Short mmCIF file of C-alpha atoms in Angstrom, two decimals:
data_model
loop_
_atom_site.label_atom_id
_atom_site.label_comp_id
_atom_site.label_asym_id
_atom_site.label_seq_id
_atom_site.Cartn_x
_atom_site.Cartn_y
_atom_site.Cartn_z
CA UNK A 14 -3.93 8.52 31.14
CA UNK A 15 -4.39 4.86 32.07
CA UNK A 16 -5.77 2.31 29.66
CA UNK A 17 -9.20 0.88 30.36
CA UNK A 18 -9.57 -2.84 30.72
CA UNK A 19 -13.01 -2.78 29.07
CA UNK A 20 -14.11 -0.47 26.25
CA UNK A 21 -17.54 0.20 24.81
CA UNK A 22 -18.57 -1.50 21.58
CA UNK A 23 -20.08 -0.20 18.36
CA UNK A 24 -23.43 1.56 18.71
CA UNK A 25 -26.28 2.08 16.17
CA UNK A 26 -24.94 5.52 15.09
CA UNK A 27 -21.56 3.95 14.28
CA UNK A 28 -23.16 1.30 12.07
CA UNK A 29 -25.18 4.04 10.30
CA UNK A 30 -22.02 6.06 9.51
CA UNK A 31 -20.27 2.92 8.20
CA UNK A 32 -23.32 1.94 6.10
CA UNK A 33 -23.57 5.46 4.58
CA UNK A 34 -19.94 5.18 3.39
CA UNK A 35 -20.73 1.85 1.66
CA UNK A 36 -24.00 3.12 0.13
CA UNK A 37 -22.41 6.30 -1.30
CA UNK A 38 -19.57 4.22 -2.80
CA UNK A 39 -22.08 1.85 -4.45
CA UNK A 40 -24.18 4.80 -5.69
CA UNK A 41 -21.18 6.24 -7.58
CA UNK A 42 -20.87 2.96 -9.50
CA UNK A 43 -24.58 3.00 -10.39
CA UNK A 44 -24.30 6.63 -11.55
CA UNK A 45 -21.40 5.96 -13.92
CA UNK A 46 -23.01 2.78 -15.25
CA UNK A 47 -26.06 4.92 -16.13
CA UNK A 48 -24.01 7.89 -17.44
CA UNK A 49 -21.86 5.64 -19.70
CA UNK A 50 -24.72 3.42 -20.88
CA UNK A 51 -24.06 4.07 -24.59
CA UNK A 52 -21.82 1.89 -26.80
CA UNK A 53 -18.46 1.49 -25.10
CA UNK A 54 -15.14 -0.25 -25.62
CA UNK A 55 -12.94 -2.05 -23.12
CA UNK A 56 -10.66 1.03 -23.29
CA UNK A 57 -13.52 3.29 -22.15
CA UNK A 58 -14.26 0.96 -19.23
CA UNK A 59 -10.62 0.46 -18.18
CA UNK A 60 -9.18 3.95 -18.80
CA UNK A 61 -12.26 6.21 -18.49
CA UNK A 62 -12.07 7.00 -22.22
CA UNK A 63 -8.85 8.98 -21.44
CA UNK A 64 -11.03 12.02 -20.59
CA UNK A 65 -10.19 12.50 -16.89
CA UNK A 66 -8.69 15.71 -15.47
CA UNK A 67 -5.83 16.25 -13.01
CA UNK A 68 -7.75 16.92 -9.77
CA UNK A 69 -9.85 13.72 -9.39
CA UNK A 70 -6.95 11.58 -10.68
CA UNK A 71 -4.52 13.12 -8.16
CA UNK A 72 -6.94 12.47 -5.28
CA UNK A 73 -7.52 8.92 -6.54
CA UNK A 74 -3.75 8.26 -6.72
CA UNK A 75 -3.44 9.41 -3.10
CA UNK A 76 -6.43 7.36 -1.89
CA UNK A 77 -5.31 4.10 -3.48
CA UNK A 78 -1.85 4.56 -1.94
CA UNK A 79 -3.40 4.97 1.52
CA UNK A 80 -4.65 1.50 2.39
CA UNK A 81 -6.20 0.57 5.71
CA UNK A 82 -2.82 -0.93 6.56
CA UNK A 83 -1.48 2.66 6.39
CA UNK A 84 -4.31 4.05 8.55
CA UNK A 85 -3.66 1.46 11.27
CA UNK A 86 0.07 0.71 10.93
CA UNK A 87 1.73 4.12 10.53
CA UNK A 88 0.54 5.50 13.91
CA UNK A 89 1.50 2.19 15.60
CA UNK A 90 4.93 2.42 13.93
CA UNK A 91 5.47 5.93 15.39
CA UNK A 92 4.23 4.72 18.80
CA UNK A 93 6.79 1.88 18.89
CA UNK A 94 9.76 3.18 16.87
CA UNK A 95 9.44 6.97 16.64
CA UNK A 96 8.53 9.62 14.08
CA UNK A 97 11.46 9.20 11.68
CA UNK A 98 9.09 7.66 9.09
CA UNK A 99 8.32 11.32 8.26
CA UNK A 100 11.35 11.01 5.92
CA UNK A 101 9.11 9.04 3.56
CA UNK A 102 8.25 12.58 2.39
CA UNK A 103 11.74 12.77 0.80
CA UNK A 104 11.15 9.51 -1.09
CA UNK A 105 7.72 10.75 -2.28
CA UNK A 106 9.28 13.87 -3.84
CA UNK A 107 12.02 11.89 -5.65
CA UNK A 108 9.47 9.28 -6.79
CA UNK A 109 7.15 11.87 -8.38
CA UNK A 110 10.05 13.48 -10.28
CA UNK A 111 11.32 10.07 -11.52
CA UNK A 112 7.80 8.93 -12.51
CA UNK A 113 6.95 12.22 -14.23
CA UNK A 114 10.20 12.47 -16.21
CA UNK A 115 11.10 8.82 -16.97
CA UNK A 116 8.04 6.52 -16.91
CA UNK A 117 5.02 8.75 -17.61
CA UNK A 118 6.17 10.08 -21.04
CA UNK A 119 6.83 6.53 -22.33
CA UNK A 120 3.51 5.02 -21.19
CA UNK A 121 1.39 8.05 -22.11
CA UNK A 122 2.76 8.50 -25.65
CA UNK A 123 2.40 4.79 -26.46
CA UNK A 124 -1.32 5.12 -25.49
CA UNK A 125 -1.26 1.62 -23.98
CA UNK A 126 -3.86 0.26 -21.54
CA UNK A 127 -1.57 -2.25 -19.80
CA UNK A 128 1.97 -1.25 -18.78
CA UNK A 129 3.07 -4.77 -19.72
CA UNK A 130 2.32 -4.06 -23.40
CA UNK A 131 5.50 -1.98 -23.29
CA UNK A 132 7.53 -5.08 -22.39
CA UNK A 133 6.47 -6.86 -25.61
CA UNK A 134 7.08 -3.76 -27.73
CA UNK A 135 10.56 -3.35 -26.20
CA UNK A 136 11.62 -6.96 -25.52
CA UNK A 137 9.44 -10.02 -26.26
CA UNK A 138 6.07 -11.61 -25.62
CA UNK A 139 7.62 -13.98 -23.04
CA UNK A 140 8.86 -10.99 -21.01
CA UNK A 141 5.39 -9.43 -21.17
CA UNK A 142 3.69 -12.63 -19.99
CA UNK A 143 6.11 -13.14 -17.09
CA UNK A 144 5.65 -9.50 -15.98
CA UNK A 145 1.84 -9.87 -16.17
CA UNK A 146 1.78 -13.13 -14.18
CA UNK A 147 4.02 -11.66 -11.44
CA UNK A 148 1.76 -8.60 -11.18
CA UNK A 149 -1.41 -10.73 -10.94
CA UNK A 150 0.08 -12.96 -8.20
CA UNK A 151 1.38 -10.09 -6.04
CA UNK A 152 -1.82 -8.04 -6.43
CA UNK A 153 -4.26 -10.83 -5.49
CA UNK A 154 -2.07 -11.72 -2.49
CA UNK A 155 -1.82 -8.13 -1.30
CA UNK A 156 -5.48 -7.30 -1.95
CA UNK A 157 -6.74 -10.21 0.15
CA UNK A 158 -4.54 -9.01 3.00
CA UNK A 159 -5.67 -5.38 2.51
CA UNK A 160 -9.28 -6.55 3.08
CA UNK A 161 -8.62 -8.98 5.93
CA UNK A 162 -5.91 -7.33 8.09
CA UNK A 163 -7.94 -4.20 9.04
CA UNK A 164 -11.13 -6.28 9.46
CA UNK A 165 -9.36 -8.46 12.03
CA UNK A 166 -7.86 -5.50 13.93
CA UNK A 167 -11.17 -3.62 14.05
CA UNK A 168 -13.20 -6.72 14.92
CA UNK A 169 -11.06 -7.57 17.94
CA UNK A 170 -11.31 -4.05 19.39
CA UNK A 171 -14.76 -2.76 18.35
CA UNK A 172 -16.66 -6.06 18.27
CA UNK A 173 -17.77 -5.36 14.68
CA UNK A 174 -18.64 -8.61 12.88
CA UNK A 175 -15.48 -9.80 11.08
CA UNK A 176 -16.90 -11.65 8.08
CA UNK A 177 -19.86 -9.29 7.75
CA UNK A 178 -17.35 -6.45 7.27
CA UNK A 179 -15.05 -8.42 4.93
CA UNK A 180 -17.85 -9.62 2.66
CA UNK A 181 -19.82 -6.32 2.63
CA UNK A 182 -16.73 -4.26 1.69
CA UNK A 183 -15.63 -6.85 -0.89
CA UNK A 184 -19.09 -7.04 -2.49
CA UNK A 185 -19.64 -3.24 -2.59
CA UNK A 186 -16.17 -2.73 -4.05
CA UNK A 187 -16.67 -5.39 -6.75
CA UNK A 188 -20.13 -3.96 -7.51
CA UNK A 189 -19.04 -0.39 -8.26
CA UNK A 190 -15.91 -1.50 -10.14
CA UNK A 191 -17.98 -3.83 -12.36
CA UNK A 192 -20.78 -1.28 -12.90
CA UNK A 193 -18.84 1.92 -13.46
CA UNK A 194 -15.29 1.04 -14.53
CA UNK A 195 -12.32 3.33 -13.94
CA UNK A 196 -14.39 6.53 -13.69
CA UNK A 197 -16.38 5.03 -10.79
CA UNK A 198 -13.13 3.88 -9.13
CA UNK A 199 -11.59 7.37 -9.40
CA UNK A 200 -14.63 9.25 -8.04
CA UNK A 201 -15.26 6.80 -5.17
CA UNK A 202 -11.56 7.21 -4.29
CA UNK A 203 -12.11 10.98 -4.04
CA UNK A 204 -15.03 10.46 -1.63
CA UNK A 205 -13.14 7.81 0.36
CA UNK A 206 -10.08 10.07 0.72
CA UNK A 207 -12.36 12.66 2.37
CA UNK A 208 -13.67 10.00 4.78
CA UNK A 209 -10.10 8.88 5.62
CA UNK A 210 -8.94 12.42 6.41
CA UNK A 211 -12.08 13.05 8.51
CA UNK A 212 -11.39 9.85 10.48
CA UNK A 213 -7.79 10.87 11.19
CA UNK A 214 -8.76 14.43 12.13
CA UNK A 215 -11.48 13.26 14.56
CA UNK A 216 -8.84 11.26 16.50
CA UNK A 217 -6.24 14.06 16.37
CA UNK A 218 -8.66 16.84 17.46
CA UNK A 219 -10.05 14.79 20.38
CA UNK A 220 -6.52 13.76 21.49
CA UNK A 221 -5.28 17.38 21.39
CA UNK A 222 -8.34 18.49 23.37
CA UNK A 223 -7.90 15.74 25.95
CA UNK A 224 -4.12 16.23 26.37
CA UNK A 225 -4.43 20.01 26.73
CA UNK A 226 -3.07 21.17 23.37
CA UNK A 227 -0.41 20.32 20.78
CA UNK A 228 2.55 21.36 23.01
CA UNK A 229 2.04 18.64 25.68
CA UNK A 230 1.83 16.00 22.92
CA UNK A 231 5.10 17.19 21.34
CA UNK A 232 6.71 17.45 24.81
CA UNK A 233 5.66 13.87 25.69
CA UNK A 234 7.02 12.63 22.35
CA UNK A 235 10.35 14.38 22.93
CA UNK A 236 10.72 12.99 26.47
CA UNK A 237 9.80 9.52 25.23
CA UNK A 238 12.42 9.64 22.44
CA UNK A 239 9.79 9.60 19.67
CA UNK A 240 11.19 12.66 17.84
CA UNK A 241 14.20 10.66 16.59
CA UNK A 242 14.65 12.51 13.29
CA UNK A 243 18.40 13.05 13.13
CA UNK A 244 19.53 9.48 12.57
CA UNK A 245 21.94 9.50 9.63
CA UNK A 246 23.61 6.14 10.39
CA UNK A 247 24.55 4.65 6.95
CA UNK A 248 24.48 1.04 8.31
CA UNK A 249 22.17 -0.91 5.89
CA UNK A 250 21.28 -3.34 8.69
CA UNK A 251 19.49 -0.62 10.69
CA UNK A 252 15.72 -0.95 10.18
CA UNK A 253 14.82 2.75 9.92
CA UNK A 254 17.29 5.60 9.42
CA UNK A 255 17.20 8.66 7.14
CA UNK A 256 18.98 6.61 4.44
CA UNK A 257 16.90 3.42 4.58
CA UNK A 258 13.65 5.42 4.54
CA UNK A 259 14.57 7.98 1.87
CA UNK A 260 16.66 5.73 -0.45
CA UNK A 261 14.87 2.41 0.12
CA UNK A 262 11.51 4.20 0.16
CA UNK A 263 12.27 5.83 -3.22
CA UNK A 264 12.70 2.41 -4.86
CA UNK A 265 9.57 0.99 -3.19
CA UNK A 266 7.37 3.94 -4.22
CA UNK A 267 8.90 4.17 -7.71
CA UNK A 268 7.89 0.55 -8.28
CA UNK A 269 4.33 1.53 -7.26
CA UNK A 270 3.94 4.91 -9.01
CA UNK A 271 6.30 4.30 -11.92
CA UNK A 272 5.24 0.87 -13.20
CA UNK A 273 2.41 -0.62 -11.10
CA UNK A 274 -0.66 -1.01 -13.32
CA UNK A 275 -3.05 0.24 -10.61
CA UNK A 276 -1.33 3.66 -10.47
CA UNK A 277 -0.21 3.99 -14.11
CA UNK A 278 -3.75 3.24 -15.32
CA UNK A 279 -4.94 6.40 -13.55
CA UNK A 280 -2.55 8.95 -14.92
CA UNK A 281 -2.65 7.59 -18.48
CA UNK A 282 -6.45 8.06 -18.29
CA UNK A 283 -5.91 11.86 -18.16
CA UNK A 284 -6.92 13.87 -21.23
CA UNK A 285 -3.38 15.26 -21.78
CA UNK A 286 0.16 14.57 -20.61
CA UNK A 287 0.11 17.96 -18.83
CA UNK A 288 -2.93 16.86 -16.80
CA UNK A 289 -1.15 13.56 -16.04
CA UNK A 290 1.97 15.36 -14.76
CA UNK A 291 -0.14 17.81 -12.77
CA UNK A 292 -2.06 14.85 -11.22
CA UNK A 293 1.22 13.34 -10.01
CA UNK A 294 2.48 16.54 -8.40
CA UNK A 295 -0.92 17.39 -6.84
CA UNK A 296 -1.01 13.83 -5.48
CA UNK A 297 2.34 14.59 -3.81
CA UNK A 298 0.59 17.20 -1.63
CA UNK A 299 -2.00 14.60 -0.63
CA UNK A 300 0.69 12.05 0.26
CA UNK A 301 2.55 14.54 2.47
CA UNK A 302 -0.71 15.59 4.23
CA UNK A 303 -1.60 11.95 4.98
CA UNK A 304 1.94 11.17 6.13
CA UNK A 305 1.92 14.12 8.56
CA UNK A 306 -1.58 13.18 9.84
CA UNK A 307 -0.55 9.55 10.45
CA UNK A 308 2.72 10.56 12.18
CA UNK A 309 0.93 13.07 14.44
CA UNK A 310 -1.78 10.48 15.20
CA UNK A 311 1.07 8.19 16.34
CA UNK A 312 2.40 10.94 18.63
CA UNK A 313 -1.13 11.38 20.06
CA UNK A 314 -1.29 7.63 20.65
CA UNK A 315 1.99 7.76 22.60
CA UNK A 316 0.95 10.84 24.60
CA UNK A 317 -2.31 9.18 25.74
CA UNK A 318 -0.71 5.84 26.70
CA UNK A 319 2.79 6.95 27.75
CA UNK A 320 2.29 5.67 31.31
CA UNK A 321 0.19 2.64 30.44
CA UNK A 322 1.10 0.76 27.26
CA UNK A 323 -2.04 -1.21 26.38
CA UNK A 324 -0.06 -3.54 24.09
CA UNK A 325 2.41 -4.68 26.79
CA UNK A 326 -0.52 -4.88 29.23
CA UNK A 327 -2.22 -7.38 26.92
CA UNK A 328 -5.32 -5.29 26.15
CA UNK A 329 -4.59 -5.53 22.43
CA UNK A 330 -2.92 -8.54 20.83
CA UNK A 331 -1.22 -6.76 17.91
CA UNK A 332 0.15 -3.25 17.24
CA UNK A 333 -2.42 -2.72 14.44
CA UNK A 334 -5.14 -2.71 17.13
CA UNK A 335 -3.64 0.30 18.95
CA UNK A 336 -5.42 2.95 16.86
CA UNK A 337 -8.87 1.27 17.02
CA UNK A 338 -8.34 0.89 20.80
CA UNK A 339 -7.53 4.61 21.13
CA UNK A 340 -10.64 5.49 19.08
CA UNK A 341 -12.95 3.41 21.26
CA UNK A 342 -11.23 4.82 24.39
CA UNK A 343 -11.42 8.56 23.63
CA UNK A 344 -14.30 8.73 21.10
CA UNK A 345 -16.56 5.99 22.53
CA UNK A 346 -18.78 8.59 24.24
CA UNK A 347 -19.42 10.42 20.94
CA UNK A 348 -22.00 8.45 18.91
CA UNK A 349 -20.95 8.05 15.28
CA UNK A 350 -17.29 9.05 15.66
CA UNK A 351 -15.94 5.50 16.22
CA UNK A 352 -17.99 4.61 13.13
CA UNK A 353 -16.31 7.43 11.22
CA UNK A 354 -12.84 6.08 12.03
CA UNK A 355 -13.83 2.52 11.07
CA UNK A 356 -15.33 3.93 7.84
CA UNK A 357 -11.97 5.68 7.29
CA UNK A 358 -10.04 2.43 7.73
CA UNK A 359 -12.39 0.57 5.38
CA UNK A 360 -12.27 3.44 2.88
CA UNK A 361 -8.55 2.72 2.78
CA UNK A 362 -9.38 -0.92 2.00
CA UNK A 363 -11.97 -0.04 -0.65
CA UNK A 364 -9.71 2.42 -2.49
CA UNK A 365 -6.81 -0.06 -2.57
CA UNK A 366 -8.95 -3.03 -3.56
CA UNK A 367 -10.95 -1.18 -6.24
CA UNK A 368 -7.79 0.09 -7.95
CA UNK A 369 -6.30 -3.44 -7.78
CA UNK A 370 -9.42 -5.13 -9.21
CA UNK A 371 -9.60 -2.61 -12.07
CA UNK A 372 -5.88 -3.07 -12.81
CA UNK A 373 -6.16 -6.89 -12.72
CA UNK A 374 -9.04 -6.76 -15.22
CA UNK A 375 -7.00 -4.44 -17.48
CA UNK A 376 -3.89 -6.64 -17.63
CA UNK A 377 -5.97 -9.82 -18.10
CA UNK A 378 -7.93 -8.37 -21.04
CA UNK A 379 -4.99 -6.57 -22.67
CA UNK A 380 -2.19 -9.10 -22.03
CA UNK A 381 -3.91 -12.50 -21.84
CA UNK A 382 -7.07 -12.16 -24.01
CA UNK A 383 -6.67 -9.51 -26.74
CA UNK A 384 -3.41 -10.88 -28.27
CA UNK A 385 -4.72 -14.45 -28.46
CA UNK A 386 -8.40 -14.01 -29.45
CA UNK A 387 -10.38 -12.27 -32.20
CA UNK A 388 -12.98 -10.67 -29.91
CA UNK A 389 -14.75 -7.47 -30.99
CA UNK A 390 -14.49 -4.30 -28.86
CA UNK A 391 -17.99 -4.95 -27.52
CA UNK A 392 -17.05 -8.50 -26.48
CA UNK A 393 -13.82 -7.23 -24.85
CA UNK A 394 -15.84 -4.59 -22.99
CA UNK A 395 -18.10 -7.31 -21.57
CA UNK A 396 -15.03 -9.44 -20.76
CA UNK A 397 -13.55 -6.45 -18.88
CA UNK A 398 -16.67 -6.30 -16.69
CA UNK A 399 -16.67 -10.07 -16.28
CA UNK A 400 -13.00 -10.15 -15.25
CA UNK A 401 -13.64 -7.32 -12.75
CA UNK A 402 -16.33 -9.49 -11.15
CA UNK A 403 -14.09 -12.58 -11.14
CA UNK A 404 -11.15 -10.77 -9.53
CA UNK A 405 -13.46 -9.17 -6.96
CA UNK A 406 -14.62 -12.64 -5.88
CA UNK A 407 -11.00 -13.92 -5.93
CA UNK A 408 -9.88 -11.10 -3.64
CA UNK A 409 -12.67 -11.88 -1.13
CA UNK A 410 -11.60 -15.56 -1.22
CA UNK A 411 -7.98 -14.47 -0.71
CA UNK A 412 -9.12 -12.56 2.39
CA UNK A 413 -10.55 -15.86 3.65
CA UNK A 414 -7.23 -17.58 2.95
CA UNK A 415 -5.37 -14.75 4.71
CA UNK A 416 -7.37 -15.55 7.85
CA UNK A 417 -5.81 -19.04 7.84
CA UNK A 418 -2.25 -17.84 7.15
CA UNK A 419 -1.83 -16.06 10.49
CA UNK A 420 1.77 -14.99 10.86
CA UNK A 421 2.46 -15.20 7.12
CA UNK A 422 0.53 -11.94 6.58
CA UNK A 423 3.60 -9.78 7.12
CA UNK A 424 5.64 -12.07 4.87
CA UNK A 425 3.09 -11.66 2.06
CA UNK A 426 3.21 -7.87 2.39
CA UNK A 427 7.03 -8.02 2.15
CA UNK A 428 6.74 -10.19 -0.97
CA UNK A 429 4.60 -7.44 -2.52
CA UNK A 430 7.68 -5.18 -2.29
CA UNK A 431 10.07 -7.98 -3.25
CA UNK A 432 8.31 -8.60 -6.60
CA UNK A 433 8.02 -4.85 -7.33
CA UNK A 434 11.81 -4.29 -7.20
CA UNK A 435 12.83 -6.65 -10.04
CA UNK A 436 9.89 -5.42 -12.17
CA UNK A 437 11.07 -1.82 -11.64
CA UNK A 438 14.55 -2.94 -12.74
CA UNK A 439 13.11 -4.56 -15.87
CA UNK A 440 11.19 -1.43 -16.99
CA UNK A 441 14.13 0.86 -16.13
CA UNK A 442 16.46 -1.39 -18.17
CA UNK A 443 14.14 -1.09 -21.17
CA UNK A 444 13.71 2.68 -20.94
CA UNK A 445 17.25 3.90 -20.13
CA UNK A 446 19.48 1.18 -21.68
CA UNK A 447 19.06 1.11 -25.51
CA UNK A 448 21.46 -1.86 -25.84
CA UNK A 449 19.36 -4.19 -23.62
CA UNK A 450 17.79 -7.20 -25.39
CA UNK A 451 15.10 -9.75 -24.48
CA UNK A 452 17.60 -12.37 -23.19
CA UNK A 453 19.09 -9.76 -20.87
CA UNK A 454 15.63 -8.61 -19.76
CA UNK A 455 14.45 -12.12 -18.78
CA UNK A 456 17.80 -12.99 -17.11
CA UNK A 457 17.78 -9.72 -15.16
CA UNK A 458 14.16 -10.10 -14.02
CA UNK A 459 14.67 -13.70 -12.83
CA UNK A 460 18.03 -12.92 -11.10
CA UNK A 461 16.55 -9.91 -9.28
CA UNK A 462 13.52 -11.96 -8.24
CA UNK A 463 15.60 -14.88 -6.91
CA UNK A 464 17.91 -12.60 -4.92
CA UNK A 465 15.19 -10.38 -3.41
CA UNK A 466 13.09 -13.46 -2.55
CA UNK A 467 16.14 -15.04 -0.89
CA UNK A 468 16.78 -12.05 1.37
CA UNK A 469 13.06 -11.41 1.99
CA UNK A 470 12.13 -14.98 2.92
CA UNK A 471 15.35 -15.38 4.95
CA UNK A 472 14.46 -12.27 6.95
CA UNK A 473 11.13 -13.88 7.94
CA UNK A 474 12.95 -16.86 9.49
CA UNK A 475 15.80 -14.81 10.97
CA UNK A 476 14.33 -11.44 12.04
CA UNK A 477 16.90 -8.66 12.58
CA UNK A 478 18.18 -8.39 16.18
CA UNK A 479 16.60 -5.65 18.40
CA UNK A 480 19.76 -3.51 18.26
CA UNK A 481 19.06 -2.99 14.53
CA UNK A 482 15.29 -2.34 14.76
CA UNK A 483 15.61 -0.40 18.07
CA UNK A 484 12.06 -0.42 19.49
CA UNK A 485 11.61 2.43 21.99
CA UNK A 486 10.72 1.89 25.65
CA UNK A 487 7.10 1.50 26.80
CA UNK A 488 5.76 1.18 30.35
CA UNK A 489 2.69 -0.14 32.19
CA UNK A 490 3.52 1.59 35.50
CA UNK A 491 0.51 3.92 35.32
CA UNK A 492 -2.13 1.27 34.55
CA UNK A 493 -4.99 1.22 37.08
CA UNK A 494 -5.89 -2.44 36.51
CA UNK A 495 -4.10 -5.76 36.85
CA UNK A 496 -2.24 -6.38 33.62
CA UNK A 497 -1.02 -9.89 34.38
CA UNK A 498 -4.40 -11.51 33.78
CA UNK A 499 -4.46 -10.17 30.23
CA UNK A 500 -0.98 -11.27 29.23
CA UNK A 501 -0.49 -14.26 26.99
CA UNK A 502 3.13 -15.08 26.34
CA UNK A 503 4.20 -17.39 23.54
CA UNK A 504 7.68 -18.85 23.70
CA UNK A 505 9.29 -20.42 20.67
CA UNK A 506 12.71 -21.79 19.93
CA UNK A 507 14.65 -19.25 17.87
CA UNK A 508 16.91 -20.86 15.26
CA UNK A 509 20.62 -20.45 15.95
CA UNK A 510 21.98 -17.43 14.07
CA UNK A 511 24.76 -17.67 11.51
CA UNK A 512 26.93 -14.99 9.90
CA UNK A 513 24.46 -14.98 6.98
CA UNK A 514 21.56 -14.31 9.39
CA UNK A 515 23.41 -11.45 11.10
CA UNK A 516 24.36 -9.74 7.82
CA UNK A 517 22.39 -10.64 4.68
CA UNK A 518 19.05 -11.55 6.34
CA UNK A 519 19.29 -8.63 8.78
CA UNK A 520 19.41 -5.98 6.03
CA UNK A 521 16.63 -3.37 6.37
CA UNK A 522 13.40 -4.56 4.73
CA UNK A 523 13.31 -1.24 2.83
CA UNK A 524 16.39 -2.37 0.88
CA UNK A 525 14.68 -5.51 -0.53
CA UNK A 526 13.31 -3.47 -3.45
CA UNK A 527 16.63 -1.71 -4.34
CA UNK A 528 18.43 -5.09 -4.29
CA UNK A 529 15.94 -6.55 -6.80
CA UNK A 530 16.02 -3.42 -9.00
CA UNK A 531 19.82 -3.07 -9.15
CA UNK A 532 20.46 -6.80 -9.75
CA UNK A 533 17.84 -6.85 -12.55
CA UNK A 534 19.52 -3.89 -14.29
CA UNK A 535 23.14 -5.08 -13.83
CA UNK A 536 22.48 -8.71 -14.88
CA UNK A 537 20.23 -7.54 -17.72
CA UNK A 538 22.95 -5.26 -19.09
CA UNK A 539 25.73 -7.87 -18.78
CA UNK A 540 23.70 -10.62 -20.49
CA UNK A 541 22.61 -8.18 -23.23
CA UNK A 542 26.24 -7.19 -23.94
CA UNK A 543 27.35 -10.85 -23.96
CA UNK A 544 24.53 -11.98 -26.29
CA UNK A 545 24.99 -9.35 -28.99
CA UNK A 546 23.04 -6.36 -27.69
CA UNK A 547 19.54 -5.54 -28.92
CA UNK A 548 18.45 -7.65 -31.90
CA UNK A 549 15.85 -5.65 -33.78
#
C-alpha cells in the first residue's frame, strides 16, 4: 500500500471515546475516596491498607510498565530494526524470579512503605536520603516525558490539541491519585490496561484484514529481514542482539520491578506474601502478551508501508508518529476507533504517571517528613494527599519543560535507566553481601552513578555507528505522491570520533544499567572490606 499525503483528523466520536476513558478514570478516584471516607492513616492511603489481592495488583504492575512510550515506540522499533526485541520476554522471566526470591521477601517482611527505609535499616540515614533524592529526580524527569512525548506524536498526526491533552490527562491523573490513593491507582490501571489492549487489537485486526491474513504479514516481514531472531553475536557494541536484550534487559527490568518504589509499593500492598508472589508471576503473563502485541503491530506497520516508508518520505517527522499515522490511515473511516487508539496511548501515560505520583508521595512522606517531624497519622495522611497534588502539578510542569528540551528527551529517558543501575547495585549489595557497610554502600552508589552517567552522556554526543545499530532497509519506491516536497533535511557537523567514542561510548544502551549495578557492588564490597566490614 502507498502512504497518503493527507490523512483525516479526529472526529466527534473519537473525542467522545477519549473523554469516556478520562471520565471513568476520574470516577474510580471518586469511588475510592467515598468508600474509604472513614479515619485513615498515610499507610492506608499509600499502600491500600495492605488488603489488595493478586489479580488487580498483577494487572496494575503490567499497566504501569506499559507507558505510552511503549505503545508508540515498540512497533516503530520493530519497523526499523526488526522483531528481535521479542527476547525481552527472556529478561521478564528472569526478572520476576529474581524479584520474587531476592527483593520481595525482604521488603514484604519488613512491612515498610518506602523501599528506601531499608537503606537506613541496613546502612545509614545518609544512604537512604541519597537513594530517595535520586529516585525523586529520575521519576519527575521521566514522568514529564511520559506525558509530553506521546502528546506531541499524537498531536502532529491526529491534529488533537497538544496542551489540551497534556493538561487534561495530568489533571485527571492527579485528581484520582489525590482522591483515592493506591487503591484508586490500582483499579484505574486495570481499566486502562483493558483500553490499551483494545487499542492494539483494533490496529492488528484491521491490518490483518486489509493485508489478507496473518501469513502475508509474516511473509512480508521475512522478506524485509524483520524476523531477525537468531542473532547471538556477543559483541557488547551491537545495539540489539539476543545477549544485549536478554542480559541488559534483565538488569533494566530488575531495577524497575525489584527496587523501584512505584512497582514495589504495589506488591507490598497485597494481603499476604503468597498474593504478592502470585501478582508478580501473573503480571509476567500480561507483560508477554503486551510484548507480542507490540511486536506484531510493528510487523503490521512494516507490511502496510513496505513499498512506501512514510518516515523517509517526510510524512511523519519522528518514528514515534508511525503508529498514530497507521491508525489514521487504516482506521480513519471507522468513527471512534482512532479515538480508541489515542485513548490506549494516553492510558499508558495515565498508568505510568499515576504510579509515579503515588510513589513520589510515599517516599516524600516516609523518607523526608516522618523521620524529622512529630506529625500524627491523621496529619501524615493529609500530607500524603497534599504531596500527591504537588507532584501531580510538578509532573505537568515537567511536561512543559520537556517541550522546550527537544532532542534531550531521549537522553533523559536513558538517564532514567542510568540512575536505576547503581540503585539496583546498592540494594543488591545490602541484601546479598552481609559484610557490606555504609561507607562501602555510599562509595559503590556514587562510583556506579559516575561511570554509568559517563557512558550514557557520552553516547548522546557520540552515537554508535550504523554498523552497530544496523537499521534495516526502507523504500519509498511505491509512493503515489511526490515525497521531495515533504522532506526536511538537517545537516550538522558530527564531532570527530576517537577510540573512546568507538568503544566505550558505542556500547549498547542496554548495558548502561549492568555497568552501574556491577560497579556499585564491586566498589561497595572492596571499600567495605578495606574499612573494617559492617560496623553494627
